[in-house]
Amino acid sequence: MIEIDEHDKIFVLTGAGISAESGIPTFRSGSGLWEQYRIEDVCTPKAWRKKPGLVWEFYSARRAHAKTTLPNDAHKALAALETTMGDRFFLCTQNVDNLHEQAGSHRLTHIHGELFKSRCPDCDKVVNDDKVYRDLSEVGHCTCGAMLRPHIVFFQEVPLELDAVEDRIVKSTLLVSIGTSGTVAPANEFVNLARMAGARTVYIGLEAPENHASFNQVILGKAGEVVPHVFQVMG
Ligand code: OAD
């Protein structure tokens, strides 16, 4: 049980594991996405420069699949916790799906981008875009003329809104990380930042993450089964 009192400010970090029970594959399990595709072929600035068609093929397939998925009980429980706690709750997700929004979350940041948006590589304008492109010739263009790219933070690029996220972490009294392997920086360092600021830190997921030693408590289990019952809000 994670007790939350009236003085607590909670920072929740989610990863691919929270969407696994909704049918979205994680990245690093036996059948994970990075076992089927090479990161350097579809998720780096070089891949975008050399083979934008392959990059769009990968993210179009992910769009098509993500459109068929629904939030699970873990997404819904976090949306309910936000309703209870208001501005004392903040959600940071590494996931690019929109299942937190579908569940009703509002106070959230996608630090790795969003699947259902595209971005101009030249002027950085972001647009809503859920189209599934069969061919590069179908991909839309920005008003400035450049072909749109997925609004995804590729490897070697800087995650989004990091200053605001880190500011939020150091003001929090409790950090809860859910379904992330703790292998990708900088999100795997958030727990240490929270601890340095004096927060309690809890991990929830199927197995202990790589950075498990940094957590005060590790709760093993499926997000959809643990998250709906783990929070006890005292005030
Ligand atoms: P990973 O695939 O690395 O890790 C997923 C974690 O979720 C693993 O530790 C699993 O044990 C756990 N898990 C699986 N099913 C679960 C369930 N039902 N309930 C709870 N936990 C479960 O995914 P991330 O850590 O999110 O970045 O990966 C971080 C980033 O690496 C991603 O955002 C992505 C990727 O490359 C980009 O694409 C930019």
Tab-separated table of C-alpha atoms and ligand atoms in Angstrom:
chain	number	residue	atom	x	y	z
A	1	MET	CA	0.000	0.000	0.000
A	2	ILE	CA	1.197	3.537	-0.789
A	3	GLU	CA	-0.168	6.022	1.724
A	4	ILE	CA	-0.729	9.572	0.538
A	5	ASP	CA	-1.409	12.282	3.114
A	6	GLU	CA	-2.700	15.840	2.667
A	7	HIS	CA	0.848	17.249	2.349
A	8	ASP	CA	2.012	14.826	-0.327
A	9	LYS	CA	2.746	15.858	-3.873
A	10	ILE	CA	3.039	12.863	-6.170
A	11	PHE	CA	5.058	12.512	-9.351
A	12	VAL	CA	4.184	9.429	-11.426
A	13	LEU	CA	6.460	8.171	-14.196
A	14	THR	CA	5.038	5.583	-16.582
A	15	GLY	CA	6.657	3.388	-19.226
A	16	ALA	CA	5.633	0.803	-21.785
A	17	GLY	CA	4.633	-1.716	-19.100
A	18	ILE	CA	1.509	0.271	-18.172
A	19	SER	CA	0.170	-0.091	-21.724
A	20	ALA	CA	1.132	-3.772	-22.100
A	21	GLU	CA	-2.220	-5.023	-20.783
A	22	SER	CA	-3.918	-2.786	-23.370
A	23	GLY	CA	-2.107	-4.741	-26.063
A	24	ILE	CA	0.712	-2.328	-26.902
A	25	PRO	CA	4.030	-4.205	-27.016
A	26	THR	CA	6.864	-3.115	-24.736
A	27	PHE	CA	10.341	-2.490	-26.157
A	28	ARG	CA	12.717	-4.873	-24.446
A	29	SER	CA	10.878	-8.106	-23.662
A	30	GLY	CA	11.425	-11.269	-25.762
A	31	SER	CA	8.765	-10.148	-28.261
A	32	GLY	CA	9.425	-6.424	-27.677
A	33	LEU	CA	9.576	-3.856	-30.472
A	34	TRP	CA	13.353	-3.510	-30.281
A	35	GLU	CA	13.696	-7.256	-30.839
A	36	GLN	CA	11.798	-6.884	-34.140
A	37	TYR	CA	13.266	-3.613	-35.404
A	38	ARG	CA	16.713	-2.082	-35.035
A	39	ILE	CA	16.567	1.248	-33.188
A	40	GLU	CA	19.108	2.678	-35.635
A	41	ASP	CA	16.804	1.847	-38.598
A	42	VAL	CA	13.669	3.587	-37.357
A	43	CYS	CA	14.332	5.796	-34.319
A	44	THR	CA	17.416	7.970	-34.843
A	45	PRO	CA	18.048	11.292	-36.611
A	46	LYS	CA	20.261	9.403	-39.086
A	47	ALA	CA	17.460	6.940	-39.913
A	48	TRP	CA	15.160	9.898	-40.609
A	49	ARG	CA	17.760	11.519	-42.889
A	50	LYS	CA	18.641	8.329	-44.790
A	51	LYS	CA	15.371	6.362	-44.864
A	52	PRO	CA	12.339	8.496	-43.932
A	53	GLY	CA	10.090	5.979	-45.709
A	54	LEU	CA	11.120	3.218	-43.298
A	55	VAL	CA	10.682	5.526	-40.302
A	56	TRP	CA	7.162	6.440	-41.428
A	57	GLU	CA	6.376	2.778	-42.185
A	58	PHE	CA	7.287	1.893	-38.579
A	59	TYR	CA	5.327	4.733	-36.957
A	60	SER	CA	2.354	4.316	-39.328
A	61	ALA	CA	2.123	0.668	-38.253
A	62	ARG	CA	2.267	1.750	-34.624
A	63	ARG	CA	-0.480	4.322	-35.234
A	64	ALA	CA	-2.687	1.729	-36.924
A	65	HIS	CA	-2.257	-0.653	-33.995
A	66	ALA	CA	-2.563	1.967	-31.242
A	67	LYS	CA	-5.905	3.112	-32.703
A	68	THR	CA	-7.343	-0.297	-31.802
A	69	THR	CA	-6.335	-0.131	-28.111
A	70	LEU	CA	-8.149	1.058	-25.001
A	71	PRO	CA	-6.924	2.216	-21.582
A	72	ASN	CA	-6.709	-0.457	-18.884
A	73	ASP	CA	-7.447	-0.302	-15.160
A	74	ALA	CA	-4.017	1.180	-14.377
A	75	HIS	CA	-4.537	4.158	-16.720
A	76	LYS	CA	-8.021	4.646	-15.249
A	77	ALA	CA	-6.747	4.491	-11.658
A	78	LEU	CA	-4.172	7.216	-12.360
A	79	ALA	CA	-6.836	9.428	-13.931
A	80	ALA	CA	-8.986	8.919	-10.819
A	81	LEU	CA	-6.035	9.748	-8.556
A	82	GLU	CA	-5.517	12.978	-10.494
A	83	THR	CA	-9.175	13.869	-9.929
A	84	THR	CA	-8.745	13.263	-6.182
A	85	MET	CA	-5.421	15.093	-5.785
A	86	GLY	CA	-5.751	17.917	-8.326
A	87	ASP	CA	-2.567	19.946	-8.682
A	88	ARG	CA	-0.755	17.770	-6.129
A	89	PHE	CA	-0.642	15.097	-8.853
A	90	PHE	CA	1.620	15.086	-11.907
A	91	LEU	CA	2.083	12.405	-14.540
A	92	CYS	CA	5.097	12.072	-16.793
A	93	THR	CA	4.964	9.340	-19.409
A	94	GLN	CA	7.607	7.945	-21.707
A	95	ASN	CA	4.807	6.398	-23.754
A	96	VAL	CA	3.788	7.880	-27.068
A	97	ASP	CA	0.296	6.314	-27.084
A	98	ASN	CA	-2.696	8.354	-25.889
A	99	LEU	CA	-4.114	5.842	-23.401
A	100	HIS	CA	-3.605	8.158	-20.396
A	101	GLU	CA	-5.640	10.851	-22.165
A	102	GLN	CA	-8.276	8.316	-23.193
A	103	ALA	CA	-8.574	7.327	-19.520
A	104	GLY	CA	-9.147	10.977	-18.549
A	105	SER	CA	-5.704	12.230	-17.460
A	106	HIS	CA	-5.049	15.931	-18.025
A	107	ARG	CA	-2.000	16.807	-15.937
A	108	LEU	CA	0.557	14.916	-17.986
A	109	THR	CA	3.650	15.367	-20.099
A	110	HIS	CA	4.852	13.082	-22.890
A	111	ILE	CA	8.633	13.409	-22.701
A	112	HIS	CA	9.219	11.060	-25.679
A	113	GLY	CA	6.623	12.671	-27.942
A	114	GLU	CA	3.186	11.613	-29.160
A	115	LEU	CA	2.240	9.046	-31.769
A	116	PHE	CA	-0.832	10.943	-32.974
A	117	LYS	CA	1.077	14.136	-33.735
A	118	SER	CA	3.598	15.073	-36.414
A	119	ARG	CA	6.214	17.792	-36.390
A	120	CYS	CA	7.964	19.969	-38.929
A	121	PRO	CA	11.689	19.084	-38.901
A	122	ASP	CA	12.546	22.637	-39.985
A	123	CYS	CA	10.344	25.009	-37.981
A	124	ASP	CA	9.295	22.580	-35.189
A	125	LYS	CA	5.572	23.271	-35.611
A	126	VAL	CA	3.557	20.381	-34.111
A	127	VAL	CA	0.241	19.265	-35.655
A	128	ASN	CA	-2.373	16.649	-34.770
A	129	ASP	CA	-1.966	13.789	-37.214
A	130	ASP	CA	-3.315	10.257	-36.839
A	131	LYS	CA	-2.956	9.264	-40.481
A	132	VAL	CA	-1.549	5.900	-41.416
A	133	TYR	CA	0.722	6.508	-44.403
A	134	ARG	CA	1.117	3.693	-46.946
A	135	ASP	CA	3.735	5.592	-48.870
A	136	LEU	CA	6.054	8.560	-48.400
A	137	SER	CA	4.191	10.455	-51.129
A	138	GLU	CA	1.135	10.586	-48.822
A	139	VAL	CA	2.942	12.268	-45.921
A	140	GLY	CA	1.782	15.790	-45.208
A	141	HIS	CA	3.885	18.939	-45.443
A	142	CYS	CA	4.254	21.883	-43.096
A	143	THR	CA	3.109	25.335	-44.186
A	144	CYS	CA	6.841	26.123	-44.526
A	145	GLY	CA	7.165	23.348	-47.121
A	146	ALA	CA	9.088	20.625	-45.259
A	147	MET	CA	7.796	17.053	-45.074
A	148	LEU	CA	6.427	16.238	-41.628
A	149	ARG	CA	8.213	13.762	-39.354
A	150	PRO	CA	6.679	11.749	-36.504
A	151	HIS	CA	6.474	13.787	-33.267
A	152	ILE	CA	8.685	11.208	-31.579
A	153	VAL	CA	11.888	11.881	-29.666
A	154	PHE	CA	14.464	9.781	-31.512
A	155	PHE	CA	17.479	8.321	-29.750
A	156	GLN	CA	20.210	11.002	-29.430
A	157	GLU	CA	17.532	13.725	-29.258
A	158	VAL	CA	16.646	15.609	-26.096
A	159	PRO	CA	13.378	14.617	-24.372
A	160	LEU	CA	10.623	17.225	-24.222
A	161	GLU	CA	9.798	19.603	-21.346
A	162	LEU	CA	12.619	18.331	-19.151
A	163	ASP	CA	13.009	21.577	-17.190
A	164	ALA	CA	9.354	21.580	-16.155
A	165	VAL	CA	9.507	17.878	-15.321
A	166	GLU	CA	12.613	18.196	-13.166
A	167	ASP	CA	11.150	21.207	-11.403
A	168	ARG	CA	8.099	19.112	-10.604
A	169	ILE	CA	10.200	16.204	-9.326
A	170	VAL	CA	12.164	18.274	-6.827
A	171	LYS	CA	8.888	19.689	-5.454
A	172	SER	CA	7.376	16.224	-4.977
A	173	THR	CA	7.302	14.170	-1.789
A	174	LEU	CA	6.548	10.871	-3.501
A	175	LEU	CA	7.711	9.429	-6.824
A	176	VAL	CA	5.980	6.342	-8.209
A	177	SER	CA	7.433	4.706	-11.306
A	178	ILE	CA	5.298	2.173	-13.196
A	179	GLY	CA	6.261	-0.322	-15.916
A	180	THR	CA	9.589	1.026	-17.110
A	181	SER	CA	12.792	-0.998	-17.311
A	182	GLY	CA	14.958	1.828	-15.957
A	183	THR	CA	17.369	1.593	-18.872
A	184	VAL	CA	16.742	4.825	-20.779
A	185	ALA	CA	18.152	8.180	-19.656
A	186	PRO	CA	17.201	10.657	-18.413
A	187	ALA	CA	13.960	9.093	-17.116
A	188	ASN	CA	15.893	6.389	-15.266
A	189	GLU	CA	17.595	9.162	-13.246
A	190	PHE	CA	14.352	10.804	-12.082
A	191	VAL	CA	14.227	8.485	-9.067
A	192	ASN	CA	17.632	9.693	-7.879
A	193	LEU	CA	16.633	13.319	-8.328
A	194	ALA	CA	13.508	12.670	-6.256
A	195	ARG	CA	15.504	10.938	-3.524
A	196	MET	CA	18.011	13.791	-3.339
A	197	ALA	CA	15.034	16.118	-2.854
A	198	GLY	CA	13.837	13.938	0.029
A	199	ALA	CA	10.950	12.084	-1.634
A	200	ARG	CA	9.838	8.479	-1.013
A	201	THR	CA	10.242	6.362	-4.125
A	202	VAL	CA	8.217	3.322	-5.210
A	203	TYR	CA	8.429	1.096	-8.303
A	204	ILE	CA	5.489	-0.978	-9.602
A	205	GLY	CA	6.014	-3.497	-12.399
A	206	LEU	CA	6.361	-7.081	-13.500
A	207	GLU	CA	10.017	-7.350	-12.553
A	208	ALA	CA	12.598	-5.263	-10.710
A	209	PRO	CA	13.901	-2.550	-13.053
A	210	GLU	CA	17.591	-2.038	-13.776
A	211	ASN	CA	17.668	0.942	-11.384
A	212	HIS	CA	15.777	-0.940	-8.620
A	213	ALA	CA	18.403	-0.132	-5.956
A	214	SER	CA	17.350	3.531	-6.100
A	215	PHE	CA	13.784	2.804	-4.943
A	216	ASN	CA	12.653	2.630	-1.313
A	217	GLN	CA	10.053	0.051	-2.276
A	218	VAL	CA	9.521	-2.279	-5.248
A	219	ILE	CA	6.044	-3.791	-5.743
A	220	LEU	CA	6.012	-6.646	-8.249
A	221	GLY	CA	2.888	-7.319	-10.308
A	222	LYS	CA	0.911	-6.294	-13.359
A	223	ALA	CA	0.126	-2.586	-13.461
A	224	GLY	CA	-3.549	-3.261	-14.211
A	225	GLU	CA	-3.861	-5.380	-11.085
A	226	VAL	CA	-1.666	-3.414	-8.648
A	227	VAL	CA	-2.259	0.268	-9.467
A	228	PRO	CA	-6.065	0.338	-8.896
A	229	HIS	CA	-5.647	-0.904	-5.299
A	230	VAL	CA	-2.271	0.417	-4.152
A	231	PHE	CA	-2.992	4.070	-3.325
A	232	GLN	CA	-4.529	4.969	0.016
A	233	VAL	CA	-5.350	8.665	-0.006
A	234	MET	CA	-5.576	9.981	3.569
A	235	GLY	CA	-6.120	13.607	2.739
B	1	OAD	P1	10.752	-1.285	-21.713
B	1	OAD	O1	10.208	-2.173	-22.769
B	1	OAD	O2	12.221	-1.074	-21.662
B	1	OAD	O3	10.313	-1.825	-20.273
B	1	OAD	C1	8.991	-2.153	-19.978
B	1	OAD	C2	8.903	-2.597	-18.553
B	1	OAD	O4	7.537	-2.874	-18.258
B	1	OAD	C3	9.690	-3.871	-18.233
B	1	OAD	O5	10.478	-3.648	-17.079
B	1	OAD	C4	8.625	-4.921	-17.957
B	1	OAD	O6	8.977	-5.814	-16.926
B	1	OAD	C5	7.457	-4.060	-17.500
B	1	OAD	N1	6.130	-4.651	-17.761
B	1	OAD	C6	5.716	-5.439	-18.788
B	1	OAD	N2	4.413	-5.734	-18.691
B	1	OAD	C7	3.961	-5.122	-17.568
B	1	OAD	C8	2.699	-5.044	-16.906
B	1	OAD	N3	1.607	-5.640	-17.382
B	1	OAD	N4	2.612	-4.305	-15.765
B	1	OAD	C9	3.713	-3.679	-15.276
B	1	OAD	N5	4.942	-3.732	-15.835
B	1	OAD	C10	5.056	-4.439	-16.960
B	1	OAD	O7	9.960	0.105	-21.844
B	1	OAD	P2	10.338	1.562	-21.261
B	1	OAD	O8	11.112	1.437	-20.007
B	1	OAD	O9	9.081	2.329	-21.224
B	1	OAD	O10	11.672	5.425	-26.206
B	1	OAD	O11	11.267	2.108	-22.399
B	1	OAD	C11	11.761	3.431	-22.310
B	1	OAD	C12	11.921	4.008	-23.697
B	1	OAD	O12	12.724	3.137	-24.496
B	1	OAD	C13	10.632	4.127	-24.483
B	1	OAD	O13	9.905	5.295	-24.184
B	1	OAD	C14	11.108	4.139	-25.900
B	1	OAD	C15	12.140	3.046	-25.812
B	1	OAD	O14	13.151	3.078	-26.724
B	1	OAD	C16	11.572	5.920	-27.462
B	1	OAD	O15	11.071	5.300	-28.392
B	1	OAD	C17	12.102	7.295	-27.639
